Coordinates of N, CA and C and ligand atoms in Angstrom, one line a residue:
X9 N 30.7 109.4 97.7 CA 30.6 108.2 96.8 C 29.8 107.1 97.5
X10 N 29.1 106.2 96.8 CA 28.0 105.5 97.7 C 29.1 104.1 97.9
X11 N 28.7 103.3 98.6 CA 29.7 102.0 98.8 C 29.7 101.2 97.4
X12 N 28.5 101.4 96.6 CA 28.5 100.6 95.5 C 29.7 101.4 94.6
X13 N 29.4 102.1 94.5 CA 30.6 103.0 93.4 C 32.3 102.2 94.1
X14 N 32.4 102.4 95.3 CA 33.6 102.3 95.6 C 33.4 100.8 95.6
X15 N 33.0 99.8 96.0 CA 32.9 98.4 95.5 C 33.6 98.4 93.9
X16 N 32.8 99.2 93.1 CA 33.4 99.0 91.7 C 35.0 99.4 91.5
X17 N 35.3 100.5 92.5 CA 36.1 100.8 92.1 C 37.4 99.7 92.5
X18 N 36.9 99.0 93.6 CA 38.0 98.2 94.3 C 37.9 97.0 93.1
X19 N 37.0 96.2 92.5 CA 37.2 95.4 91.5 C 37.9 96.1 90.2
X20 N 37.8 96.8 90.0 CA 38.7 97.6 88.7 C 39.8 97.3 89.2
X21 N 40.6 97.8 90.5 CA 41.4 97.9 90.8 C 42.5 96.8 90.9
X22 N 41.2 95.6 91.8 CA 41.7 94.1 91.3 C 42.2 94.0 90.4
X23 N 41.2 94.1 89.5 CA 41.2 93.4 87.7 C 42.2 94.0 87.3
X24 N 43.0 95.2 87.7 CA 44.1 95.8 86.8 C 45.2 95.5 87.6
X25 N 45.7 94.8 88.7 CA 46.1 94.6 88.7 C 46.8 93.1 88.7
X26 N 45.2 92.5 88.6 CA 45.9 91.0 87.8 C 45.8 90.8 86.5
X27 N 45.8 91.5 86.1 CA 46.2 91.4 84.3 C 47.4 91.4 83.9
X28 N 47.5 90.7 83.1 CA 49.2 90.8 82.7 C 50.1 90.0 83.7
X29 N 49.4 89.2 84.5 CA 50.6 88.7 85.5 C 51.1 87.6 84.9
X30 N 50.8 87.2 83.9 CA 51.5 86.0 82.9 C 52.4 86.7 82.5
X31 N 52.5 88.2 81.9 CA 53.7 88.4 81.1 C 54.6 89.3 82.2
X32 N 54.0 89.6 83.3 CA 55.6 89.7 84.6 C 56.1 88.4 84.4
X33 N 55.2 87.4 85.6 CA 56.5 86.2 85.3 C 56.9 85.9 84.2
X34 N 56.4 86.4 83.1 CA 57.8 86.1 81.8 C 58.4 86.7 81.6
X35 N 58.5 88.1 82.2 CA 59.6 88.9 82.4 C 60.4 89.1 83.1
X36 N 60.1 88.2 84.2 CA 61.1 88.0 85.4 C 62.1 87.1 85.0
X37 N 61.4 85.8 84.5 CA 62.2 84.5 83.9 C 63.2 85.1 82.6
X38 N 62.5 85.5 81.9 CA 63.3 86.0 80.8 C 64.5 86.8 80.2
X39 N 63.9 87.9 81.5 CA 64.8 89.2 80.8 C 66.0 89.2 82.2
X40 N 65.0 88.5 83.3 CA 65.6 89.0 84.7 C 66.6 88.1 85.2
X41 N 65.8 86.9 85.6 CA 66.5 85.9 86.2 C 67.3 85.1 84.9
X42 N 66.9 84.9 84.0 CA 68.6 84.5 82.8 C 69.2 85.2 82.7
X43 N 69.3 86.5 83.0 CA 70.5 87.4 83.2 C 71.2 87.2 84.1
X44 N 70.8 86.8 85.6 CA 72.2 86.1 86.8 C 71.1 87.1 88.3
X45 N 70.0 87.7 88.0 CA 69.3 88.5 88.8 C 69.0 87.4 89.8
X46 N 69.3 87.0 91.1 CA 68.8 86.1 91.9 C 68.2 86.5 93.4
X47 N 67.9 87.6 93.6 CA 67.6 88.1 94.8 C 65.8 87.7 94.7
X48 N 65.7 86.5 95.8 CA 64.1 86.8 95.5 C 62.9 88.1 95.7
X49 N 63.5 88.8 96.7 CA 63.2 90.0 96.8 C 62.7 90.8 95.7
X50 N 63.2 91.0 95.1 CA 63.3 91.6 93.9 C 62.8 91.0 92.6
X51 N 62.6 89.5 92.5 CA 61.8 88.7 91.6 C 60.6 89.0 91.9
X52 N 60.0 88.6 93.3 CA 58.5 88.9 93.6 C 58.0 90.3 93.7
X53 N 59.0 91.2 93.8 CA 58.2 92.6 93.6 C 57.8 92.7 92.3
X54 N 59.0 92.5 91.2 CA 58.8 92.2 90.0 C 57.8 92.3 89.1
X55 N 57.3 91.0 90.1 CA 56.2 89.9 89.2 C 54.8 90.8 89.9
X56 N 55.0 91.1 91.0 CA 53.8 91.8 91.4 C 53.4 93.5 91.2
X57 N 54.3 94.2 90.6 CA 54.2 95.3 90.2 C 53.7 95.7 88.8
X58 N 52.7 96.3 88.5 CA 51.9 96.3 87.6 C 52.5 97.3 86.5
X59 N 53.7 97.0 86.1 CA 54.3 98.1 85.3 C 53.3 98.5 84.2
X60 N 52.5 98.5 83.9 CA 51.6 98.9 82.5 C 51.1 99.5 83.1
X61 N 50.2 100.1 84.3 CA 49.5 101.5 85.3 C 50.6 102.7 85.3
X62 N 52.0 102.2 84.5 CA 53.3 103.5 84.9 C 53.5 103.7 83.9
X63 N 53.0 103.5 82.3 CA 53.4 104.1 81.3 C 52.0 105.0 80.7
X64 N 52.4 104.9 79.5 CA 50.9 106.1 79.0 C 49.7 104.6 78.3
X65 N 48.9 105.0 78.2 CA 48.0 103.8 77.7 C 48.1 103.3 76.2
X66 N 48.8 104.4 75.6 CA 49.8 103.9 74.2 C 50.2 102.9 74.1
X67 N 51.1 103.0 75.3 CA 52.5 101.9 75.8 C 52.3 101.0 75.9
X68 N 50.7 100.7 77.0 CA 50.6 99.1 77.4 C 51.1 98.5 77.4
X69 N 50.7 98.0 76.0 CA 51.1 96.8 75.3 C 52.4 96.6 75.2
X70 N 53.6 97.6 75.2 CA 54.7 97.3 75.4 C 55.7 96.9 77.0
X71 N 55.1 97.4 77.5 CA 55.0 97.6 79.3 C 55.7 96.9 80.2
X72 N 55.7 95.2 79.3 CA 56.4 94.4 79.6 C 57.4 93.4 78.7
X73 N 57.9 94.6 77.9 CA 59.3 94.5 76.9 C 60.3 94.8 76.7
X74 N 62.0 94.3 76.7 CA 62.8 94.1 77.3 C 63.8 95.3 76.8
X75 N 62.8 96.8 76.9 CA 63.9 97.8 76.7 C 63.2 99.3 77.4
X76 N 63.5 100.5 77.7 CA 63.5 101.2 78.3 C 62.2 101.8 77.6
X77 N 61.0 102.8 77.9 CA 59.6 103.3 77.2 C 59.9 104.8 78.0
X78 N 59.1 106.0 76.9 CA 58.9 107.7 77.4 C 58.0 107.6 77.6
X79 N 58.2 108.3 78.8 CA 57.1 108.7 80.1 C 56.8 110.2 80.2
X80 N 56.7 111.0 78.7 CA 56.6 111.7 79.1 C 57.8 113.4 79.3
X81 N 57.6 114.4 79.0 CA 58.6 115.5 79.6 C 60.5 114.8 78.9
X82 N 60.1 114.3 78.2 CA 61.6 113.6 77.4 C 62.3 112.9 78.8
X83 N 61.2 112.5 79.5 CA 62.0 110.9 80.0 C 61.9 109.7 80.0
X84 N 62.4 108.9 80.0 CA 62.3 107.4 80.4 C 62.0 107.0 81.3
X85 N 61.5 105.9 81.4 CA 61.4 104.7 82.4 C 62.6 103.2 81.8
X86 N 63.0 102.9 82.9 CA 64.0 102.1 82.5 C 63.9 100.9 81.8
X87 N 64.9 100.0 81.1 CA 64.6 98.5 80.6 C 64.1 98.0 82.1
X88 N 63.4 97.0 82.2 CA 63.1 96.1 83.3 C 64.3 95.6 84.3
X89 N 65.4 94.7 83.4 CA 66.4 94.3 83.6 C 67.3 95.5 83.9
X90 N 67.3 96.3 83.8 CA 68.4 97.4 84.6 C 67.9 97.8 85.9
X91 N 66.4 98.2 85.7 CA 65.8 98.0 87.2 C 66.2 97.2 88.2
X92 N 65.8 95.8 87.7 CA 66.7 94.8 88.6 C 67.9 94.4 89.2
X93 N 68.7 94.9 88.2 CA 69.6 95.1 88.4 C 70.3 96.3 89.5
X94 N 69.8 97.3 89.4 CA 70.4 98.1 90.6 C 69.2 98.0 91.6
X95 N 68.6 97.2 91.9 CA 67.8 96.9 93.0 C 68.1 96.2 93.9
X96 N 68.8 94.9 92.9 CA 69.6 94.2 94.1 C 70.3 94.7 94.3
X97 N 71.2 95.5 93.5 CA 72.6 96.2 94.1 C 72.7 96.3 95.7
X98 N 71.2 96.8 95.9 CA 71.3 97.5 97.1 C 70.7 96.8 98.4
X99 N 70.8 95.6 98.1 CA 71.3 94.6 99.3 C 70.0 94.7 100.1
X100 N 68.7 94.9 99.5 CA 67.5 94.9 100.6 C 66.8 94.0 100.9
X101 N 66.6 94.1 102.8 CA 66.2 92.7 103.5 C 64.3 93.2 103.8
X102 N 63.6 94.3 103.8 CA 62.9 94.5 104.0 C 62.4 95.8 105.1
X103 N 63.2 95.7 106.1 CA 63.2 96.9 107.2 C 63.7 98.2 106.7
X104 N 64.2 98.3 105.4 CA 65.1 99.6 105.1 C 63.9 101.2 104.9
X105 N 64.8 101.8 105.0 CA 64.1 103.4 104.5 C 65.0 103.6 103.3
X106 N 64.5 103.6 102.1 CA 65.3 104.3 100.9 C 65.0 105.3 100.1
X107 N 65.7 106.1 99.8 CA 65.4 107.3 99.1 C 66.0 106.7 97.1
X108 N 65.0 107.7 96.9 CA 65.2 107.7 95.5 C 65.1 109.1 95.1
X109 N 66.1 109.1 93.7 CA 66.3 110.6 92.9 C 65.7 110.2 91.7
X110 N 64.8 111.1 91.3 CA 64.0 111.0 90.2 C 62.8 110.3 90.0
X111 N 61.7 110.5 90.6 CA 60.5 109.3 90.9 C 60.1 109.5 89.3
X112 N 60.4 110.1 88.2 CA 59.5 109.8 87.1 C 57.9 109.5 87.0
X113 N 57.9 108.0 86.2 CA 57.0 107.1 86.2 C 56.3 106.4 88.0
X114 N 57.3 106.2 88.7 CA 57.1 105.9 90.0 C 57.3 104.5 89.9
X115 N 57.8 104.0 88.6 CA 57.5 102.5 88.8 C 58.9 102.0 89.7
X116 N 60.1 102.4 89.6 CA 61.1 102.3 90.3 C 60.3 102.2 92.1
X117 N 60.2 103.4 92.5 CA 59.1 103.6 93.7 C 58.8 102.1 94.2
X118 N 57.9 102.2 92.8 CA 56.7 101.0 93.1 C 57.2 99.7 93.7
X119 N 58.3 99.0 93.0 CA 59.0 98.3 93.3 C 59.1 98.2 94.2
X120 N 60.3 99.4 94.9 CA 60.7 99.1 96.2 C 60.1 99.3 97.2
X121 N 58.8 99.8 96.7 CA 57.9 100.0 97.9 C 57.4 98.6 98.4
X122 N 57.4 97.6 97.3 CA 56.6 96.3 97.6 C 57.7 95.8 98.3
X123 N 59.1 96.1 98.5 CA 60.2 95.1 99.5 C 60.5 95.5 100.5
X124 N 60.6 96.6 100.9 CA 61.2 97.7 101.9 C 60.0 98.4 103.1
X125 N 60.7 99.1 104.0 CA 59.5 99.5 105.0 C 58.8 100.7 104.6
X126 N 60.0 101.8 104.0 CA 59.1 102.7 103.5 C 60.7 103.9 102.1
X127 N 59.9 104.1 101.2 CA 60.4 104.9 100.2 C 60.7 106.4 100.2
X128 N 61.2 107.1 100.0 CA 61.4 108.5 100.2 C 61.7 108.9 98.3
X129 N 61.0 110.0 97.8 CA 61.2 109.9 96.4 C 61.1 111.7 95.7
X130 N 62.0 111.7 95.3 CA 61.8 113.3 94.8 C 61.7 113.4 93.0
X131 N 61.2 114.1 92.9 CA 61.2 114.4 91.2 C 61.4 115.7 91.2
X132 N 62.2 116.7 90.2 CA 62.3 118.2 90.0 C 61.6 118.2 88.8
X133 N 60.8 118.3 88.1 CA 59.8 118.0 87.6 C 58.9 118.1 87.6
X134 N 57.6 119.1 87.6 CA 56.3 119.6 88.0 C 55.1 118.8 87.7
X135 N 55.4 118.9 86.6 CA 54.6 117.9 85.7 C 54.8 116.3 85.9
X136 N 56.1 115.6 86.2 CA 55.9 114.4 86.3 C 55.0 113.6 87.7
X137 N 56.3 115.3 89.0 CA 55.7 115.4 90.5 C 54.2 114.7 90.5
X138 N 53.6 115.6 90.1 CA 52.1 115.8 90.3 C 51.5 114.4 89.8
X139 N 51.6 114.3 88.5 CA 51.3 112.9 88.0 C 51.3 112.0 88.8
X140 N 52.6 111.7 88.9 CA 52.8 110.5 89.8 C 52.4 110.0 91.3
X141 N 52.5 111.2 91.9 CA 52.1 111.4 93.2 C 50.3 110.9 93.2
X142 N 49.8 111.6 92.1 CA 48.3 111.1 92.1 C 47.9 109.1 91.6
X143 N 49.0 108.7 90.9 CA 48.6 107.5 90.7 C 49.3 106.8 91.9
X144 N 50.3 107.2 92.7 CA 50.3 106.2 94.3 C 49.4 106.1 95.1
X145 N 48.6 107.4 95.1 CA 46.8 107.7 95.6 C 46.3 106.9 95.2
X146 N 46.0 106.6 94.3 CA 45.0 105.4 93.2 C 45.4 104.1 93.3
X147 N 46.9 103.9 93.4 CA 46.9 102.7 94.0 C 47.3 102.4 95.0
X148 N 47.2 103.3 96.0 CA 47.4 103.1 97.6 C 48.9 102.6 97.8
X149 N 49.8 103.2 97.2 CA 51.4 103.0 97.8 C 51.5 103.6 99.3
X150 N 50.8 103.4 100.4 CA 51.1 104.1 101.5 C 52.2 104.4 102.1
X151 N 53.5 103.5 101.3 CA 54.4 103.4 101.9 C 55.6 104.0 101.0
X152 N 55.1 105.3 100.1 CA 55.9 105.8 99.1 C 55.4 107.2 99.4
X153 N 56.8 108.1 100.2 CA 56.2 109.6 100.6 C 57.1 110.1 99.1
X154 N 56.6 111.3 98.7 CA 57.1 111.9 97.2 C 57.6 113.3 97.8
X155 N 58.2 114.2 96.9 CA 58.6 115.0 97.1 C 59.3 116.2 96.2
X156 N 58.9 117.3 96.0 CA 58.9 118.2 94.4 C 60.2 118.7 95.1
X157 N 61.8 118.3 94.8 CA 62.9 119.4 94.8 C 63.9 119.3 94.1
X158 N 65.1 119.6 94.4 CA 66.3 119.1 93.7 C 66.7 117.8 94.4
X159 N 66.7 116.9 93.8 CA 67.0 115.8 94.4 C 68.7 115.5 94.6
X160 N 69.4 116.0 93.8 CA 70.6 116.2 94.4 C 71.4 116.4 95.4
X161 N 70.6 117.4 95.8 CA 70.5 118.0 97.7 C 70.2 116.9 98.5
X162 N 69.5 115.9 98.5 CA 69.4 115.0 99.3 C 67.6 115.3 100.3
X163 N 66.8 114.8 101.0 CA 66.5 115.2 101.9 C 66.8 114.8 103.4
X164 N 68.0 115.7 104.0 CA 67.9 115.6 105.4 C 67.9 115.3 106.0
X165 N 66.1 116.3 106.0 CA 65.3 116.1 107.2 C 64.7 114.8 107.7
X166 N 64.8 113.7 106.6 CA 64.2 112.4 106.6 C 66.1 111.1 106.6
X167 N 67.1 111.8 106.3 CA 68.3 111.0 106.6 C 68.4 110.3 107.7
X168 N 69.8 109.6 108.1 CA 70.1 108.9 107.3 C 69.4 108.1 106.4
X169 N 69.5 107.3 105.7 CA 69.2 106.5 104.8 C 69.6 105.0 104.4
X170 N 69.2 103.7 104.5 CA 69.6 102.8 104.4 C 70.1 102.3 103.0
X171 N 69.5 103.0 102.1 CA 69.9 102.7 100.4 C 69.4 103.7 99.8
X172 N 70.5 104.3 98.8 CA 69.8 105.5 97.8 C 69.7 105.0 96.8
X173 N 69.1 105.3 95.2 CA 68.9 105.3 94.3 C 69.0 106.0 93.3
X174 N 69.5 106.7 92.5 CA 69.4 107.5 91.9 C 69.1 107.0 90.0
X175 N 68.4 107.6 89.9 CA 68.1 106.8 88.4 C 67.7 107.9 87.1
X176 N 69.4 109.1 87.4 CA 69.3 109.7 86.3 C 71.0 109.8 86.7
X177 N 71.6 110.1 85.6 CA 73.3 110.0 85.4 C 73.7 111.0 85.7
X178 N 74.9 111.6 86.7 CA 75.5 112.5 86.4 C 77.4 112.2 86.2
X179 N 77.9 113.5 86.7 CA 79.0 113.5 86.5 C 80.1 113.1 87.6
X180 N 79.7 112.9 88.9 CA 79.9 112.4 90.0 C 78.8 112.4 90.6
X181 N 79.1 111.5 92.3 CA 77.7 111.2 92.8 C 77.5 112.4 93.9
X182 N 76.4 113.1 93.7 CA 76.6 114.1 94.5 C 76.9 114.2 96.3
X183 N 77.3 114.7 96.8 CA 78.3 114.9 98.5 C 77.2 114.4 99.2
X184 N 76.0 115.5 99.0 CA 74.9 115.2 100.4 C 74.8 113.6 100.2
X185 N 74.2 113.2 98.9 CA 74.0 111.8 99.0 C 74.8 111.0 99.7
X186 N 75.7 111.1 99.8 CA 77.0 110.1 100.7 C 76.8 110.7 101.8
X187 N 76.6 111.8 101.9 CA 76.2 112.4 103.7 C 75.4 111.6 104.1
X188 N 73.9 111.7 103.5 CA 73.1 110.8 104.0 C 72.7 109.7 104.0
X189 N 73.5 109.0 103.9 CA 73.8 107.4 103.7 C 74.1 107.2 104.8
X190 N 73.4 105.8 105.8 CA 73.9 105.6 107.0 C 75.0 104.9 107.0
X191 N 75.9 104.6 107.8 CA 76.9 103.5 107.9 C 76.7 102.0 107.8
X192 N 77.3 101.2 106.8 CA 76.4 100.2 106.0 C 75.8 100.7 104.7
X193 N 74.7 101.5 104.9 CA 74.2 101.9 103.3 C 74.5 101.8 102.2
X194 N 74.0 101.6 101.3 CA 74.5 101.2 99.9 C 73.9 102.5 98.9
X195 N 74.4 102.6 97.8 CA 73.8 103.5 97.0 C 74.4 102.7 95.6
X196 N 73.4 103.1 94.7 CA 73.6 103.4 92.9 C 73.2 104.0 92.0
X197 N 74.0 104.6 91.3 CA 73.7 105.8 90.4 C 74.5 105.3 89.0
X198 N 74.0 105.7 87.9 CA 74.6 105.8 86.7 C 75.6 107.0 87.3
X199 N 77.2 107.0 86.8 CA 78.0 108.1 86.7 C 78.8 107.9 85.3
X200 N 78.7 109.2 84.8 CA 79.8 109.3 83.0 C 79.2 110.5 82.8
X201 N 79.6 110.3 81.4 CA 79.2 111.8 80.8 C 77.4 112.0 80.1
X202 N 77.1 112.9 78.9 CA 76.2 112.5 79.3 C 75.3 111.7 78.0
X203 N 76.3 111.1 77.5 CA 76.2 110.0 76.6 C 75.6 108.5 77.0
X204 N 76.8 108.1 78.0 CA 76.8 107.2 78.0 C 77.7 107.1 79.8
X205 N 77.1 106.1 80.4 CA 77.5 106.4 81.9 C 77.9 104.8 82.6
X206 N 78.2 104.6 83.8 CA 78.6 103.0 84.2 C 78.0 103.5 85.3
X207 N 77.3 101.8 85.6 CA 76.3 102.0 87.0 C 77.4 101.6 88.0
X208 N 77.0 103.0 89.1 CA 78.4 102.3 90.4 C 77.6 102.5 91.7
X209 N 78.0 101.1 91.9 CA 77.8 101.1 93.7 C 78.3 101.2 94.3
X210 N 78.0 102.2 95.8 CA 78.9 102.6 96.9 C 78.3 102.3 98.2
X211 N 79.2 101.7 98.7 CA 79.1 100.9 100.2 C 80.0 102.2 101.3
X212 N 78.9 102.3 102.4 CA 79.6 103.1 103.1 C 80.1 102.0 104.8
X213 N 81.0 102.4 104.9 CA 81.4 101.4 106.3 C 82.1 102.8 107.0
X214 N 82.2 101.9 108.0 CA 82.3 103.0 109.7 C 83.7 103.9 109.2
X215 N 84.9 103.4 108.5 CA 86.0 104.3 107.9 C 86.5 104.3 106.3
X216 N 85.5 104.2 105.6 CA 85.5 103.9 103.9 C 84.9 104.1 103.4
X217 N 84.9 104.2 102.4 CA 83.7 104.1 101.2 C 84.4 103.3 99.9
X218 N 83.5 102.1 99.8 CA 84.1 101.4 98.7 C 83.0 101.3 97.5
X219 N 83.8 101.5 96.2 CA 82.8 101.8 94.8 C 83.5 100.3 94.1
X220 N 82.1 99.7 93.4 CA 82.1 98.8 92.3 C 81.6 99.3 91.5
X221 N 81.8 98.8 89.7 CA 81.4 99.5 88.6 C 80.4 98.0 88.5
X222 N 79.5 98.4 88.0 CA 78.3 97.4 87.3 C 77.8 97.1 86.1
X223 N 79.1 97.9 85.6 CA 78.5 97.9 83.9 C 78.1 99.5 82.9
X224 N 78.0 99.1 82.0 CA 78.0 100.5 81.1 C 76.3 100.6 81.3
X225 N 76.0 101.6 81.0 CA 74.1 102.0 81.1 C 74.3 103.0 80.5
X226 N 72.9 103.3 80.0 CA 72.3 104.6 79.5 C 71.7 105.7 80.0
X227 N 71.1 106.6 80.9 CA 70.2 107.2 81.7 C 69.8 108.9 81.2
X228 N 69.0 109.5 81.3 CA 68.7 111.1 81.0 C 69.4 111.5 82.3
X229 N 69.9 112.7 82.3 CA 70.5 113.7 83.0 C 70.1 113.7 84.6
X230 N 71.0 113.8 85.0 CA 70.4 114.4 86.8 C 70.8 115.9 86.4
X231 N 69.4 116.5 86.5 CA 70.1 118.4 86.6 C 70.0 118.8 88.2
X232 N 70.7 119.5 88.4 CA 70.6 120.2 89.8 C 72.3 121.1 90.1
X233 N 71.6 121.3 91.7 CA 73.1 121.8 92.1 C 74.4 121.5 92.3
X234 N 74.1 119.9 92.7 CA 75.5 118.6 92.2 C 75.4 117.7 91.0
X235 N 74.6 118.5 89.7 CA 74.6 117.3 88.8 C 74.8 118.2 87.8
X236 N 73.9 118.0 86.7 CA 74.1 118.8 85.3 C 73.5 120.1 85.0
X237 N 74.0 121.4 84.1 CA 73.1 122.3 84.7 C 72.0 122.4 83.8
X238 N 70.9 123.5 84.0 CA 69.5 123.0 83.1 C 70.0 123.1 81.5
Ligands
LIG4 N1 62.8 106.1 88.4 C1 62.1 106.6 87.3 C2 63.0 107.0 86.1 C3 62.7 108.3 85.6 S1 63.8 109.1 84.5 C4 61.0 105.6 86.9 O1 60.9 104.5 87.5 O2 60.2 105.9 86.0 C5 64.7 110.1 85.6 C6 63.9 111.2 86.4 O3 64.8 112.0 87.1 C7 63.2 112.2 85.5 O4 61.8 112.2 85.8 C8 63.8 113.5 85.8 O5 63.0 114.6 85.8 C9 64.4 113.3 87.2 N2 65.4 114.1 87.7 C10 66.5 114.6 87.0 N3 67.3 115.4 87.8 C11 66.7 115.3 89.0 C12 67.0 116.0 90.3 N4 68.0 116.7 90.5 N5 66.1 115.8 91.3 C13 65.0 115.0 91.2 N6 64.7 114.4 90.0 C14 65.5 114.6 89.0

């Protein structure tokens, strides 16, 4: 590619992603912070994450509207405000490593990628995997590694973990996940049936594990070996 081509490509890049930054911060003010959302952490990723690059080009225009949009393979991407919601949950100062179940859209990802030191993110999902994986290339997430498995299983090889995510419902929270949770770590997951589920956070400390409920939610299925089956 000649430098001119890539010159262009870096002003597109700009230009998309300062578009719409009037209707972030009125998403933030609106949907986020009138709801009780106060972590600035989590406001400024917010406002700086380009959620319209994570739906289909249909969507756009809805991108930044105060309810959940399909991404695709009969899944969702979340309301804004539930995002934020379990984002603060998880108590991030910026040095953390966090894993996520379910990268989808990647916009979750995206987020935490803009607060944290670095993301870990799995999709079982072939079709979403791939997608997604190619638009963090395009927008240079360097700090979001992906990964095609059962996310249930946890990965490991890259544990402990300072905060998990999980952003599909099951029926309990699967064992590895609490394996690989460091001491301190936080995690939240939708858990219920598969109607309708309550978002719960778990704090792990040196001889405990303590769970708070955060409310009723909605989410598509975690399928796997600790979740739902296909
Ligand atoms: N965080 C996503 C939300 C996607 S919806 C976003 O910001 O867009 C939930 C995703 O979880 C779906 O893509 C679904 O395929 C995926 N999923 C369900 N069970 C999974 C599992 N066991 N491991 C990894 N991903 C899973």
């Amino acid at each position: 590619m000649t430098s001119a081509v890539v010159a262009g490509i870096k002003v597109y890049m700009k230009n998309e992603l300062k578009k719409y930054s009037s209707r972030r911060r009125e998403m933030v003010k609106k949907q986020i912070a009138s709801r009780g959302v106060t972590d600035p952490l989590v406001k400024s990723a917010m406002s700086i994450v380009p959620r319209h690059l994570f739906v289909s080009e249909a969507l756009v225009d809805s991108a930044y509207e105060d309810f959940p949009l399909p991404i695709g393979e009969g899944q969702t991407i979340s309301q804004p405000y539930i995002i934020a919601e379990m984002t603060q949950s998880l108590n991030l100062k910026g040095h953390e490593r966090v894993l996520e179940i379910g990268t989808g859209s990647g916009y979750q990802a995206a987020v935490l990628a803009q607060m944290v030191y670095k993301v870990y993110t799995i999709e079982r999902n072939n079709t979403l995997f791939l997608q997604t994986r190619k638009l963090f290339d395009k927008l240079k997430y360097h700090n979001i590694v992906t990964r095609y498995s059962d996310g249930t299983q946890g990965w490991k090889q890259e544990g402990p973990f300072d905060a998990i995510i999980v952003t599909a419902g099951g029926q309990k929270i699967p064992s590895p996940l609490i394996e690989q949770l460091s001491t301190g770590g936080r995690l939240v997951m939708p858990v219920g049936d598969n109607l309708s589920q309550e978002l719960i956070r778990l704090e792990k400390t040196e001889d405990r594990i303590n769970t708070t409920n955060l409310g009723a939610c909605r989410f598509v299925k975690l399928i796997g070996q600790h979740g739902w089956n296909e």
